[in-house]
Short mmCIF file of C-alpha atoms in Angstrom, two decimals:
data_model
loop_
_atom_site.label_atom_id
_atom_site.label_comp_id
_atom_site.label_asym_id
_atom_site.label_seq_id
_atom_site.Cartn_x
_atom_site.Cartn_y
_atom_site.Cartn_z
CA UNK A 1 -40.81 111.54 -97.88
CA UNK A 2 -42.05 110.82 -94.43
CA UNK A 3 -43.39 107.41 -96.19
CA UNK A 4 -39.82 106.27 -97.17
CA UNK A 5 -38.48 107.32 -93.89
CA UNK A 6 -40.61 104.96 -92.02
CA UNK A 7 -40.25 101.84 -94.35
CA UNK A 8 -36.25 102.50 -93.80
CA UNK A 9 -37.19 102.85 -89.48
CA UNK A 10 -39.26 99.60 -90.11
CA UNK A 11 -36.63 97.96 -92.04
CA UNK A 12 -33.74 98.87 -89.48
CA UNK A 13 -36.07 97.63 -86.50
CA UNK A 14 -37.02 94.06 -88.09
CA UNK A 15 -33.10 94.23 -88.47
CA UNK A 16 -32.04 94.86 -85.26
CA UNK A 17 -34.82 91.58 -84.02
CA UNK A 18 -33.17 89.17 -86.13
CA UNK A 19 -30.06 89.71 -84.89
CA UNK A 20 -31.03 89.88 -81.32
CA UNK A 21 -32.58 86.64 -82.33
CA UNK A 22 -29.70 84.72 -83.94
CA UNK A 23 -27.74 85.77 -81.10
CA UNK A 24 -29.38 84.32 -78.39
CA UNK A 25 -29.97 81.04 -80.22
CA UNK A 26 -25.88 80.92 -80.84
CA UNK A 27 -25.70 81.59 -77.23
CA UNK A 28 -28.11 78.61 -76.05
CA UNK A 29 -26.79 76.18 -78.79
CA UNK A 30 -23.10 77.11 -77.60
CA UNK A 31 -24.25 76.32 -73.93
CA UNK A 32 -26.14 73.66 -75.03
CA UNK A 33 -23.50 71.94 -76.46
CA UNK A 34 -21.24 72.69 -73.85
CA UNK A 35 -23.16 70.78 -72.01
CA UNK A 36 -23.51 67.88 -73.92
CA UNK A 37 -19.93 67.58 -74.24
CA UNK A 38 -19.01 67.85 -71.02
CA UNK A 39 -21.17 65.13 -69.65
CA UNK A 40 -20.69 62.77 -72.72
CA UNK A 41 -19.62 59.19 -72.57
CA UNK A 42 -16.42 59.64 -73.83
CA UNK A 43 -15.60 62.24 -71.41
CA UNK A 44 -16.59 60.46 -68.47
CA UNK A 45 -14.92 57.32 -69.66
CA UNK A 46 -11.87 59.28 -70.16
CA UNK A 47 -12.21 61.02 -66.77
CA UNK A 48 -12.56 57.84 -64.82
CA UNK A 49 -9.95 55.95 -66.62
CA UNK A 50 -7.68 58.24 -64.68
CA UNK A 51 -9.01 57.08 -60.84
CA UNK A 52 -10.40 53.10 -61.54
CA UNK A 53 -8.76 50.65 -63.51
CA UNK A 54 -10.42 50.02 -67.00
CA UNK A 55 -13.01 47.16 -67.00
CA UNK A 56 -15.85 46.08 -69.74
CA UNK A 57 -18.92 45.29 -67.94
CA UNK A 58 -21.23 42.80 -69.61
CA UNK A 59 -25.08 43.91 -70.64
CA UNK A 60 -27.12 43.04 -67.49
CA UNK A 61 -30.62 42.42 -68.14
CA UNK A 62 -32.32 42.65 -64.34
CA UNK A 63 -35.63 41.12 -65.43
CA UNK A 64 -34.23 38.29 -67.31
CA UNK A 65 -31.64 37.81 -64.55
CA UNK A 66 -34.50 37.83 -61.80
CA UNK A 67 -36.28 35.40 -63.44
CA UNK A 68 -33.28 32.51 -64.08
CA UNK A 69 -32.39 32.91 -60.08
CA UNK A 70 -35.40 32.58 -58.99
CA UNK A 71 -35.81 29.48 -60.96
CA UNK A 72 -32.23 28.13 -59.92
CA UNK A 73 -33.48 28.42 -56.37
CA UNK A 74 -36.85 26.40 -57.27
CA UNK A 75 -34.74 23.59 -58.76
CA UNK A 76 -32.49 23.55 -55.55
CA UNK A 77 -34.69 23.32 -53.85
CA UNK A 78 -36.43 20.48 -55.14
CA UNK A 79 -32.97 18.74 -55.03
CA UNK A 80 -32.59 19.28 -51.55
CA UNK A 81 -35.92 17.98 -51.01
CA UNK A 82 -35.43 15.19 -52.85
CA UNK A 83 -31.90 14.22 -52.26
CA UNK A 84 -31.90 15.19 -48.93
CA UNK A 85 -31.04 12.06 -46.61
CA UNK A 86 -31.60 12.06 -42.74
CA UNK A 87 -28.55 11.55 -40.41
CA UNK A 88 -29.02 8.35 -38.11
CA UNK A 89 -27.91 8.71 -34.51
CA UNK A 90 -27.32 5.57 -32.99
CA UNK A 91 -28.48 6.06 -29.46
CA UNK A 92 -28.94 2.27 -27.91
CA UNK A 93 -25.67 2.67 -26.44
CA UNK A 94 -26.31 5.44 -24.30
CA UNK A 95 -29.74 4.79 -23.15
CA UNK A 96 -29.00 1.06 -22.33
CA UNK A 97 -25.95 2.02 -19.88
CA UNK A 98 -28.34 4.72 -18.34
CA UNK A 99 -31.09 2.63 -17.63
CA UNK A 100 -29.13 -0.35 -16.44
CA UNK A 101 -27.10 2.06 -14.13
CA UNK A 102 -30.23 3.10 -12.78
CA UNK A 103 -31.63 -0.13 -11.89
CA UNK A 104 -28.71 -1.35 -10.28
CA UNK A 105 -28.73 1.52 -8.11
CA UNK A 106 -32.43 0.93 -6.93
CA UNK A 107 -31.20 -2.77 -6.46
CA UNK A 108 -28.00 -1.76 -4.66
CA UNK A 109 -30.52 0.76 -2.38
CA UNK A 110 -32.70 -2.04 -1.24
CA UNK A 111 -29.73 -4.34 -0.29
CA UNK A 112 -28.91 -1.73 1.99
CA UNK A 113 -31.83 -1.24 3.39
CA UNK A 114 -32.52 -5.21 4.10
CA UNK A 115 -29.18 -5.34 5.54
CA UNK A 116 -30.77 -3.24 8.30
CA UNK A 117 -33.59 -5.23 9.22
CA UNK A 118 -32.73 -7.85 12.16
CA UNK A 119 -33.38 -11.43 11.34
CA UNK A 120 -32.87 -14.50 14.19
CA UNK A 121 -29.66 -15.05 12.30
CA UNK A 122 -26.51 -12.97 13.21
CA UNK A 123 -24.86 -11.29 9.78
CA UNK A 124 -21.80 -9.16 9.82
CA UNK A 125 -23.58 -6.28 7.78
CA UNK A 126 -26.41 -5.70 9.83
CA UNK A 127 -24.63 -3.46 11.71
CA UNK A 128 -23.09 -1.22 9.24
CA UNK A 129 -25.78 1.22 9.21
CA UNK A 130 -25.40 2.39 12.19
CA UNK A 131 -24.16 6.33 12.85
CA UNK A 132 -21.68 6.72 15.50
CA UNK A 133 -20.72 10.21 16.79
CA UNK A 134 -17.35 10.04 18.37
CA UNK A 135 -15.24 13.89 19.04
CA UNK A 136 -18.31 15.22 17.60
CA UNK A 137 -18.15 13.39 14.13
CA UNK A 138 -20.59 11.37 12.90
CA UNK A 139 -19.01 7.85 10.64
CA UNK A 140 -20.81 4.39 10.26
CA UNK A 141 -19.96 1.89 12.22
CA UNK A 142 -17.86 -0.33 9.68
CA UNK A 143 -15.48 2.57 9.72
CA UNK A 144 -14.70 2.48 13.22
CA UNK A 145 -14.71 -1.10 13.96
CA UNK A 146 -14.81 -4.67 12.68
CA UNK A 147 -17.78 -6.63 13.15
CA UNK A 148 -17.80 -10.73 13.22
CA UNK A 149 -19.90 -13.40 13.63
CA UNK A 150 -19.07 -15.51 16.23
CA UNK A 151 -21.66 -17.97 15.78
CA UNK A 152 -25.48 -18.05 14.47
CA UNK A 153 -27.02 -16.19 17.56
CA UNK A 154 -23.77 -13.53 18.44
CA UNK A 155 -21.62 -10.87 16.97
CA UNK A 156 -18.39 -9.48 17.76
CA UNK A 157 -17.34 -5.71 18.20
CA UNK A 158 -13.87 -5.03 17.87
CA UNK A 159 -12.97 -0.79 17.81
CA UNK A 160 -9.97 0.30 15.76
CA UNK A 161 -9.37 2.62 18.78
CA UNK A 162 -10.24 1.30 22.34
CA UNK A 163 -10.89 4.60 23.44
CA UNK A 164 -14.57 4.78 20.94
CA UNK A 165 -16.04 1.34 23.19
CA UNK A 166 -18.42 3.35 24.59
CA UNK A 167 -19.43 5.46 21.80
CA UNK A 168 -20.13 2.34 19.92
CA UNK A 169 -21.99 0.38 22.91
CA UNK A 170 -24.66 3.43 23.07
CA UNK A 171 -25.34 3.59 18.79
CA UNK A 172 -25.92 -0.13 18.74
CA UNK A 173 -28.10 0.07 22.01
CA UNK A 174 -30.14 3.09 20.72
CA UNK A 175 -30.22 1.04 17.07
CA UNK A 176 -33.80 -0.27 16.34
CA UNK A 177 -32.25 -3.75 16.12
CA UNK A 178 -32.96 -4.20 20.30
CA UNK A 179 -30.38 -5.53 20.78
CA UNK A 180 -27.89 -4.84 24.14
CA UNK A 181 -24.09 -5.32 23.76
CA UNK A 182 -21.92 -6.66 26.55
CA UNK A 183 -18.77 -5.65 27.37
CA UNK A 184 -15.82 -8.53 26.94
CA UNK A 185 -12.12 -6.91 27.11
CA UNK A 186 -11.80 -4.43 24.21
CA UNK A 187 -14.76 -5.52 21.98
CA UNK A 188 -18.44 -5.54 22.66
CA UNK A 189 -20.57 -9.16 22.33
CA UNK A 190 -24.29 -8.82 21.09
CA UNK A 191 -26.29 -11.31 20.87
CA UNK A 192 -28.96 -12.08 18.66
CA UNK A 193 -32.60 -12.53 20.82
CA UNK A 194 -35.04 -14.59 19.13
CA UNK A 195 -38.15 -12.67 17.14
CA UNK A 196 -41.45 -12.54 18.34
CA UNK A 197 -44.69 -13.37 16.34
CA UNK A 198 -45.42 -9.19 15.89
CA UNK A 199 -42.07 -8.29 15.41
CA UNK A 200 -41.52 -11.39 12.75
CA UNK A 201 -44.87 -9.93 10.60
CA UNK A 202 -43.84 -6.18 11.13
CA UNK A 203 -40.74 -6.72 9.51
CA UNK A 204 -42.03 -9.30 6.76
CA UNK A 205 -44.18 -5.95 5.99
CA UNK A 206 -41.25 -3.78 5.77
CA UNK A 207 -39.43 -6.11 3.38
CA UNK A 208 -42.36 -6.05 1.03
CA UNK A 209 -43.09 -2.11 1.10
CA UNK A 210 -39.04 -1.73 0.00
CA UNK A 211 -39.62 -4.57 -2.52
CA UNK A 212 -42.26 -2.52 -4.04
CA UNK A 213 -40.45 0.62 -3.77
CA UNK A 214 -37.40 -1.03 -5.60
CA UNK A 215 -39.78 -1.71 -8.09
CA UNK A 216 -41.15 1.75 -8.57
CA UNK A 217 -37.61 2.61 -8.96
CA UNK A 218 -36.79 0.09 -11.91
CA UNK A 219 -40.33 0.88 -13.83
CA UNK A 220 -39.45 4.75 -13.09
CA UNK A 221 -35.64 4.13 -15.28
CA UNK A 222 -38.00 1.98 -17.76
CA UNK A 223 -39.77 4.78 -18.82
CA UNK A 224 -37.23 7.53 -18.91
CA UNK A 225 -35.41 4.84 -21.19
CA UNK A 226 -38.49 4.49 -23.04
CA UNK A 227 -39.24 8.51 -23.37
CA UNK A 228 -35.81 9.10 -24.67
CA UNK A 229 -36.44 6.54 -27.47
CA UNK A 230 -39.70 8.36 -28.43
CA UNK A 231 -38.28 11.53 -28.20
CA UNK A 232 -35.79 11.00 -30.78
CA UNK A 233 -38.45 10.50 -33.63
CA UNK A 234 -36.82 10.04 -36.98
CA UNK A 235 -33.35 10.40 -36.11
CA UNK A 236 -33.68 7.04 -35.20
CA UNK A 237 -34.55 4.01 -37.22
CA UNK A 238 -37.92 2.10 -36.26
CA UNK A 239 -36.32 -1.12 -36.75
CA UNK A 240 -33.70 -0.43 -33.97
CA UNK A 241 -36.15 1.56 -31.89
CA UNK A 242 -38.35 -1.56 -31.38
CA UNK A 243 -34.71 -3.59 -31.05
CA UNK A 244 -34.09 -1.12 -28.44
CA UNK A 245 -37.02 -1.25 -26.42
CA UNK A 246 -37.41 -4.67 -26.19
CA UNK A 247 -33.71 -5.02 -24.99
CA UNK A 248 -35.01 -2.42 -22.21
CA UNK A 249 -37.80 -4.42 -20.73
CA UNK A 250 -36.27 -7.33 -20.68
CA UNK A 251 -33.26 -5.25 -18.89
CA UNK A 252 -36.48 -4.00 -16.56
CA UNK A 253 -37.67 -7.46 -15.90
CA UNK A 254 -34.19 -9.16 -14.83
CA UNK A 255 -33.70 -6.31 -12.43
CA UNK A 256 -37.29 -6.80 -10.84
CA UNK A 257 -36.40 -10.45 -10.30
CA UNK A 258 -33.11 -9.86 -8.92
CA UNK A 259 -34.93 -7.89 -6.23
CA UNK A 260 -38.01 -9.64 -5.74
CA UNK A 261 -35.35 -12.70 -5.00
CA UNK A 262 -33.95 -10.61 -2.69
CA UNK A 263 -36.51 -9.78 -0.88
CA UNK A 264 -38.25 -13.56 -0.72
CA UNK A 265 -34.72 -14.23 0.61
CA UNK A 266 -34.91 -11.96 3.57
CA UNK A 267 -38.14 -12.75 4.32
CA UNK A 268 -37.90 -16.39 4.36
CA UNK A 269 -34.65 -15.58 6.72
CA UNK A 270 -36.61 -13.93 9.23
CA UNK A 271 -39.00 -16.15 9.04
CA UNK A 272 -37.14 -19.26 10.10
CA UNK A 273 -35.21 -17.03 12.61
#
């Protein structure tokens, strides 16, 4: 008796287990596919269709994809290598006009400054570098009067105002030229004396020191003309580079003649007096 009653309490027990059992693996296979349906495909699709427009992406292999762009940008590059051509700038233009403006500035420059050496020979311009200060102003002397040659040996003074005479008589007497103005009415008379021996070689000296100086000046333009050539490389064909420089030195050589002409010139005038 007690035997059957514990085979039936057995039986009841392994009973109640397998139900506890299937129970709980309902319960996890409900969740489970509760789950699962709530984060399927379909449902997303579905759920998205209602916010962003409906669009079929293609199959995007990222490796494959890699690969063919970086090869597209090996080919391009080779293209660009290849194909690539070299823009020209024509620069001739530009350094020719610079140069020659240069030169003719150092030429203009040493005109002036032979103007201001006194020969035996009276000129007009070799008084228009003198600085008179009239009413406290300083102007050249060309702007305040007209000067005239009278004859080989004498120049003539003549003031726009009357009233500057005297300003004018003291710039040319304190001039380096030596030479003393007389009074004669409204206008001042200077002559011209005659150079000595010293004074004839110190000047010759003078004339060849701005002579060289000029010349420094036009070599000096030469080479910036010459530097900008360089400096532009291969934007620049060698064929017009080498046109190009040899149109600047002969540019440089006809401006050192013009100014070593010059200068013989003056030098030959204050030599014969």
């Amino acid at each position: 008796m007690a035997l059957l009653h514990l085979r039936r309490t057995t039986s009841s027990r392994n009973s109640f287990l397998f139900l506890l059992r299937s129970s709980t693996s309902f319960t996890e296979a409900r969740t489970f596919s509760n789950t699962t349906t709530l984060f399927s495909p379909h449902l997303l699709s579905n759920s998205v269709s209602h916010e962003l427009p409906s669009a079929t992406l293609p199959p995007f292999d990222f490796l494959k994809q890699s690969r063919r762009g970086f090869a597209k940008g090996k080919n391009k590059s080779k293209d660009d290598s290849a194909g690539g051509t070299v823009e020209f700038v024509d620069i001739g233009p530009t350094v020719k006009a610079t140069a020659n403006s240069q030169m003719d500035a150092a030429v203009v420059a040493l005109s002036r400054e032979l103007q201001k050496l006194r020969t035996g020979r009276a000129s007009a311009g070799m008084l228009d570098h003198i600085i008179v200060e009239t009413d406290g102003v300083k102007l050249p002397l060309n702007r305040l009067a007209v000067v005239s040659v009278m004859d080989a040996k004498t120049l003539s003074v003549n003031p726009y105002d009357p009233n500057t005479l005297k300003q004018l008589e003291n710039a040319i007497v304190s001039s380096p030229l030596g030479l003393n103005p007389q009074r004669d009415g409204d206008r001042l008379i200077a002559a011209i004396p005659p150079l000595t021996k010293e004074h004839i070689q110190a000047m010759c000296k003078v004339v060849a020191k701005s002579c060289e100086d000029c010349r420094q000046s036009i070599r000096r333009a030469r080479q910036k003309a010459m530097d900008t050539v360089k400096k532009a490389g291969s934007s620049f064909p060698k064929d017009d580079a080498k046109k190009l420089e040899k149109e600047i030195e002969e540019m440089t050589k006809k401006f050192v003649k013009s100014a070593e002409d010059m200068c013989n010139k003056k030098e030959k005038e204050i030599k014969t007096g």
